[in-house]
XYZ file of N, CA, C and O in Angstrom:
464
model
N -30.800 -6.356 -10.679
C -29.311 -6.737 -10.345
C -28.365 -5.922 -11.492
O -28.833 -5.659 -12.494
N -27.209 -5.738 -10.976
C -26.199 -5.321 -11.858
C -24.866 -6.048 -11.967
O -24.485 -6.629 -11.013
N -24.232 -6.174 -13.234
C -23.453 -6.934 -13.287
C -22.135 -6.164 -13.673
O -22.349 -5.289 -14.775
N -20.961 -6.368 -13.478
C -19.735 -5.460 -13.583
C -18.701 -6.437 -14.120
O -18.268 -7.166 -13.404
N -18.108 -5.955 -15.201
C -16.733 -6.815 -15.735
C -15.820 -5.753 -15.966
O -15.902 -4.796 -16.903
N -14.673 -6.051 -15.161
C -13.245 -5.053 -15.568
C -12.384 -5.787 -16.380
O -12.370 -6.935 -16.695
N -11.612 -4.715 -16.946
C -10.738 -5.024 -17.740
C -9.447 -3.947 -17.908
O -9.657 -3.071 -17.201
N -8.243 -4.387 -18.161
C -7.272 -3.682 -18.148
C -6.054 -3.626 -17.389
O -5.112 -2.998 -17.406
N -6.205 -4.716 -16.380
C -5.164 -4.666 -15.304
C -3.759 -5.197 -15.919
O -3.609 -5.520 -17.110
N -2.566 -5.282 -15.272
C -1.483 -5.989 -15.651
C -0.292 -5.400 -14.986
O -0.591 -4.855 -13.889
N 0.893 -5.666 -15.620
C 2.109 -5.440 -15.049
C 2.661 -4.280 -15.601
O 2.818 -4.117 -16.845
N 3.055 -3.218 -14.767
C 3.868 -2.061 -15.351
C 4.963 -1.712 -14.379
O 4.864 -1.821 -13.275
N 5.999 -0.918 -14.985
C 7.134 -0.404 -14.133
C 6.341 1.002 -13.681
O 5.660 1.554 -14.075
N 7.054 1.085 -12.288
C 7.077 2.406 -11.586
C 7.271 3.630 -12.775
O 8.134 3.645 -13.598
N 6.142 4.468 -12.684
C 6.304 5.589 -13.443
C 5.650 5.466 -14.905
O 5.151 6.356 -15.485
N 4.840 4.238 -15.275
C 4.080 4.026 -16.258
C 2.840 4.193 -16.046
O 2.333 4.735 -15.024
N 2.047 3.928 -16.978
C 0.512 3.972 -17.007
C -0.439 2.879 -17.308
O 0.279 2.073 -17.946
N -1.571 2.621 -16.904
C -2.460 1.552 -17.358
C -3.718 2.324 -17.274
O -4.269 3.420 -16.443
N -4.653 1.666 -17.925
C -6.112 2.037 -17.987
C -6.982 1.038 -17.870
O -6.887 -0.138 -18.434
N -7.869 1.185 -16.741
C -8.809 0.277 -16.621
C -10.102 0.308 -16.979
O -10.720 1.689 -16.995
N -10.963 -0.252 -17.314
C -12.383 -0.444 -17.859
C -13.081 -1.298 -17.140
O -12.902 -2.126 -16.463
N -14.575 -0.634 -17.002
C -15.544 -1.582 -16.474
C -16.638 -1.353 -17.004
O -17.230 -0.026 -17.306
N -17.393 -2.325 -17.505
C -18.656 -2.510 -18.346
C -19.799 -2.881 -17.401
O -19.495 -3.868 -16.916
N -20.996 -1.953 -17.378
C -22.090 -2.459 -16.479
C -23.375 -3.191 -17.348
O -23.250 -2.568 -18.414
N -23.868 -4.064 -16.778
C -25.049 -4.383 -17.403
C -26.103 -4.877 -16.362
O -25.831 -4.846 -15.177
N -27.272 -5.116 -16.934
C -28.086 -5.685 -16.078
C -29.155 -4.298 -15.887
O -29.533 -3.518 -16.745
N -29.582 -4.124 -14.722
C -30.370 -2.896 -14.107
C -29.691 -1.760 -14.124
O -29.552 -1.069 -12.878
N -29.180 -1.189 -15.447
C -28.365 0.055 -15.019
C -28.985 1.334 -14.762
O -28.243 2.101 -14.442
N -30.075 1.329 -15.082
C -30.921 2.579 -14.917
C -30.915 2.696 -13.170
O -31.224 4.128 -12.879
N -30.570 1.735 -12.352
C -30.689 1.888 -10.872
C -29.303 2.522 -10.383
O -29.353 2.729 -9.226
N -28.442 2.631 -11.281
C -26.898 2.999 -10.869
C -26.929 4.617 -10.569
O -27.133 5.268 -11.581
N -26.425 4.866 -9.553
C -26.080 6.342 -9.236
C -24.632 6.730 -9.469
O -24.267 7.146 -10.089
N -23.850 5.978 -8.523
C -22.568 6.267 -8.267
C -21.772 5.183 -8.690
O -21.838 3.963 -8.552
N -20.819 5.359 -9.587
C -19.645 4.373 -9.979
C -18.270 4.552 -9.337
O -17.872 5.948 -9.324
N -17.388 3.707 -9.259
C -16.126 3.992 -8.813
C -15.129 2.812 -8.777
O -15.640 1.562 -8.911
N -13.930 2.941 -8.209
C -12.894 1.965 -8.147
C -12.584 1.868 -6.777
O -12.193 3.039 -6.047
N -12.276 0.552 -6.284
C -11.659 0.519 -4.778
C -10.261 -0.584 -5.165
O -10.345 -1.119 -6.417
N -9.605 -0.491 -4.451
C -8.703 -1.608 -4.442
C -8.253 -2.199 -3.071
O -8.549 -1.583 -1.916
N -7.647 -3.368 -3.199
C -7.382 -4.241 -2.261
C -5.947 -4.830 -2.323
O -5.646 -5.442 -3.195
N -4.793 -4.226 -1.350
C -3.355 -4.678 -1.576
C -3.528 -5.904 -0.428
O -4.206 -5.954 0.357
N -2.494 -6.828 -0.877
C -2.439 -7.933 0.036
C -2.133 -7.742 1.454
O -1.393 -6.621 1.833
N -2.975 -8.036 2.284
C -2.959 -8.162 3.758
C -3.686 -6.684 4.285
O -3.371 -6.400 5.391
N -4.159 -6.017 3.225
C -5.014 -4.840 3.707
C -6.291 -4.651 3.570
O -6.902 -5.609 2.558
N -7.091 -3.731 3.894
C -8.334 -3.679 3.800
C -8.649 -2.994 2.359
O -7.725 -2.307 1.833
N -9.924 -3.449 1.738
C -10.100 -2.610 0.500
C -10.314 -1.226 0.870
O -11.018 -0.813 1.847
N -9.985 -0.230 0.096
C -9.851 1.154 0.173
C -10.866 1.563 -0.931
O -10.363 1.443 -2.262
N -11.255 2.834 -0.845
C -11.678 3.585 -1.969
C -10.702 4.550 -2.915
O -9.753 4.929 -1.899
N -10.821 4.352 -3.994
C -9.891 4.941 -4.785
C -10.671 6.326 -5.590
O -9.982 7.488 -5.385
N -11.579 6.111 -6.204
C -12.208 7.279 -6.774
C -13.764 6.995 -7.193
O -14.078 5.647 -7.394
N -14.484 7.922 -7.042
C -16.048 7.663 -7.456
C -16.417 8.798 -8.261
O -15.807 9.882 -8.551
N -17.415 8.458 -9.179
C -17.915 9.514 -10.106
C -19.435 9.338 -10.143
O -19.920 8.019 -10.269
N -20.284 10.313 -10.087
C -21.845 10.340 -10.087
C -22.267 10.278 -11.391
O -21.317 10.275 -12.549
N -23.430 10.154 -11.535
C -24.076 10.022 -12.872
C -23.956 11.445 -13.732
O -23.703 11.298 -14.891
N -23.854 12.360 -12.957
C -23.561 13.798 -13.486
C -21.996 14.241 -13.643
O -22.023 15.283 -14.147
N -21.477 13.376 -13.212
C -19.763 13.494 -13.529
C -19.096 14.101 -12.268
O -17.897 14.460 -12.720
N -19.486 14.193 -11.344
C -18.744 14.863 -10.134
C -17.959 13.738 -9.677
O -18.537 12.624 -9.201
N -16.831 13.979 -9.453
C -16.007 13.104 -9.072
C -15.076 13.450 -7.650
O -14.970 14.512 -7.175
N -14.885 12.282 -6.959
C -13.929 12.362 -5.654
C -12.694 11.182 -6.098
O -12.676 10.177 -6.680
N -11.580 11.754 -5.342
C -10.351 11.070 -5.351
C -9.629 10.730 -3.870
O -9.785 11.799 -3.162
N -9.227 9.866 -3.683
C -8.498 9.599 -2.625
C -7.200 10.373 -2.556
O -6.475 10.646 -3.652
N -6.726 10.839 -1.299
C -5.480 11.971 -1.507
C -4.417 11.038 -2.191
O -3.471 11.637 -2.941
N -4.032 9.700 -1.971
C -3.044 9.080 -2.646
C -3.003 8.915 -4.053
O -1.999 8.543 -4.535
N -3.989 9.275 -4.736
C -3.876 9.166 -6.216
C -4.453 10.509 -6.888
O -4.319 10.550 -8.119
N -4.665 11.457 -6.188
C -4.969 12.948 -6.674
C -3.876 13.452 -7.441
O -2.601 13.296 -7.255
N -3.993 13.614 -8.820
C -3.016 14.368 -9.634
C -2.604 13.234 -10.441
O -1.974 13.446 -11.648
N -2.789 11.805 -10.336
C -2.248 10.968 -10.998
C -3.467 9.851 -11.776
O -2.997 9.540 -12.813
N -4.328 9.759 -11.049
C -5.384 8.855 -11.460
C -6.631 9.728 -12.072
O -6.933 11.093 -11.398
N -7.248 9.524 -13.178
C -8.777 10.247 -13.683
C -9.781 9.197 -14.020
O -9.522 8.157 -14.779
N -10.761 9.411 -13.275
C -11.885 8.565 -13.645
C -12.824 9.300 -14.543
O -12.615 10.579 -14.681
N -13.543 8.575 -15.289
C -14.348 8.950 -16.608
C -15.553 8.005 -16.606
O -15.338 6.895 -16.401
N -16.668 8.667 -16.877
C -17.875 7.787 -17.112
C -18.606 7.982 -18.208
O -18.684 9.250 -18.792
N -18.951 6.980 -19.211
C -19.977 7.025 -20.223
C -21.130 6.303 -19.845
O -21.288 5.049 -20.252
N -22.273 7.145 -19.775
C -23.507 6.813 -19.381
C -24.176 5.989 -20.481
O -24.997 4.945 -20.327
N -23.749 6.440 -21.894
C -24.320 5.892 -22.789
C -24.012 4.544 -23.234
O -24.652 3.705 -23.620
N -22.715 4.264 -22.808
C -22.092 2.852 -23.052
C -21.967 2.122 -21.882
O -21.436 1.269 -21.842
N -22.620 2.670 -20.741
C -22.596 2.127 -19.293
C -21.329 1.397 -18.975
O -20.790 0.707 -18.598
N -20.243 2.516 -19.145
C -18.745 2.210 -18.947
C -18.324 3.278 -17.941
O -18.664 4.656 -17.935
N -17.225 2.776 -17.039
C -16.494 3.737 -16.111
C -15.112 3.188 -16.395
O -14.656 2.246 -16.601
N -14.098 4.333 -16.649
C -12.897 3.862 -16.867
C -11.806 4.566 -15.791
O -12.277 5.580 -15.201
N -10.664 4.300 -15.622
C -9.845 4.497 -14.496
C -8.461 4.768 -15.401
O -7.821 3.677 -15.800
N -7.994 6.015 -15.891
C -6.623 6.085 -16.513
C -5.663 6.451 -15.157
O -6.008 7.482 -14.296
N -4.552 5.611 -15.096
C -3.721 5.548 -13.888
C -2.500 6.079 -14.473
O -1.920 5.304 -15.296
N -1.790 7.178 -14.018
C -0.623 7.500 -14.503
C 0.345 7.672 -13.319
O 0.029 7.840 -12.365
N 1.750 7.802 -13.765
C 2.864 7.767 -12.701
C 2.619 6.854 -11.510
O 2.660 7.273 -10.323
N 2.281 5.585 -12.050
C 2.237 4.408 -11.056
C 3.470 4.305 -10.023
O 4.691 4.304 -10.557
N 3.071 4.068 -8.964
C 3.716 3.639 -7.833
C 4.013 2.210 -7.342
O 2.811 1.466 -7.471
N 4.844 1.571 -6.921
C 4.662 0.161 -6.505
C 3.424 0.282 -5.620
O 2.972 -1.102 -5.346
N 3.309 1.049 -4.508
C 2.258 0.988 -3.596
C 0.758 1.054 -4.254
O -0.070 0.937 -3.559
N 0.827 1.283 -5.446
C -0.459 1.057 -6.107
C -0.795 -0.142 -6.583
O -1.831 -0.592 -6.950
N -0.095 -1.174 -6.430
C -0.244 -2.659 -6.455
C -1.216 -3.159 -5.534
O -1.236 -3.230 -4.637
N -2.280 -3.607 -6.251
C -3.482 -4.005 -5.820
C -4.493 -4.898 -6.829
O -4.240 -4.584 -7.951
N -5.346 -5.641 -6.211
C -6.403 -5.921 -7.212
C -7.470 -4.656 -6.910
O -7.749 -4.054 -5.802
N -7.800 -4.367 -8.385
C -8.644 -3.235 -8.223
C -10.366 -3.608 -8.643
O -10.465 -4.529 -9.556
N -11.073 -3.174 -7.951
C -12.501 -3.314 -8.067
C -13.431 -2.560 -8.656
O -13.388 -1.311 -7.987
N -14.199 -2.810 -9.705
C -15.243 -1.817 -9.938
C -16.518 -2.000 -9.232
O -16.604 -2.975 -8.452
N -17.213 -0.929 -8.895
C -18.297 -0.753 -7.921
C -19.246 0.154 -8.559
O -18.972 1.389 -9.069
N -20.350 -0.190 -8.072
C -21.616 0.625 -8.903
C -22.616 0.628 -7.473
O -22.954 -0.452 -6.919
N -22.791 1.858 -7.264
C -23.948 1.930 -5.976
C -25.210 2.495 -6.789
O -25.302 3.549 -7.356
N -26.365 1.707 -6.287
C -27.833 2.224 -6.705
C -28.158 3.334 -6.075
O -27.537 3.608 -4.940
N -29.173 3.922 -6.378
C -29.988 4.912 -5.950
C -30.698 4.429 -4.467
O -30.655 5.062 -3.612
N -30.921 2.976 -4.425
C -31.315 2.373 -3.149
C -30.233 2.091 -2.141
O -30.145 1.416 -1.109
N -28.780 2.369 -2.512
C -27.781 2.446 -1.875
C -27.268 0.909 -1.836
O -26.203 0.343 -1.060
N -27.656 -0.170 -2.541
C -27.193 -1.231 -3.006
C -25.751 -1.316 -3.643
O -25.650 -0.597 -4.537
N -24.928 -1.927 -3.185
C -23.351 -2.069 -3.825
C -23.415 -3.274 -4.703
O -23.667 -4.461 -4.141
N -22.915 -2.969 -5.916
C -22.476 -4.149 -6.817
C -21.062 -4.057 -7.060
O -20.421 -3.097 -7.123
N -20.280 -5.183 -7.077
C -18.789 -5.184 -7.333
C -18.518 -6.052 -8.464
O -19.231 -7.333 -8.887
N -17.533 -5.817 -9.234
C -16.558 -6.678 -10.294
C -16.110 -7.826 -9.465
O -15.716 -7.587 -8.289
N -15.498 -8.745 -10.296
C -14.540 -9.656 -9.624
C -13.041 -9.306 -9.691
O -12.502 -9.758 -8.725
N -12.957 -8.061 -9.688
C -11.391 -7.288 -9.970
C -10.419 -7.594 -10.803
O -10.337 -8.596 -11.566
N -9.495 -6.842 -10.905
C -8.345 -6.963 -11.962
C -7.063 -6.508 -11.273
O -6.964 -5.517 -10.472
N -6.131 -7.347 -11.454
C -4.731 -7.173 -10.771
C -3.939 -6.170 -11.457
O -3.778 -6.438 -12.641
N -3.663 -5.179 -10.641
C -2.406 -4.121 -11.051
C -1.229 -4.375 -10.300
O -1.195 -4.388 -8.888
N -0.113 -4.489 -10.960
C 1.286 -4.781 -10.336
C 2.291 -3.804 -10.704
O 2.419 -3.875 -12.167
N 2.658 -3.172 -10.008
C 3.706 -2.062 -10.299
C 4.998 -2.417 -9.997
O 5.324 -2.587 -8.665
N 5.886 -2.748 -10.596
C 7.237 -2.990 -10.256
C 8.355 -1.849 -10.094
O 8.158 -0.823 -10.776
N 9.077 -1.933 -9.203
C 10.018 -1.007 -8.947
C 11.179 -0.642 -9.704
O 11.612 -1.801 -10.607
């Protein structure tokens, strides 16, 4: 089992920045890919960004050039630096860890609200 705890959400004005962090505990040796998903009110959860154990990253088109994911394997953390935030970035952001056996683990989520 893997436990994920997010932190760093909040309220920010459009154009501002926020940094989200996620700490993993438990069977961390089983984790391959980590990432962030988000779910806005009335919408399905969507992939934002992922990063592999060796640092290869993927970004959704909607956040490319504005968001940066990073991972510290020694500290079992993954972070998301969000710049130039837009009102449409408002959502609950969930940390995700995918194990080598393809099991998905989720954090409880952290609210990000961007005011216009």
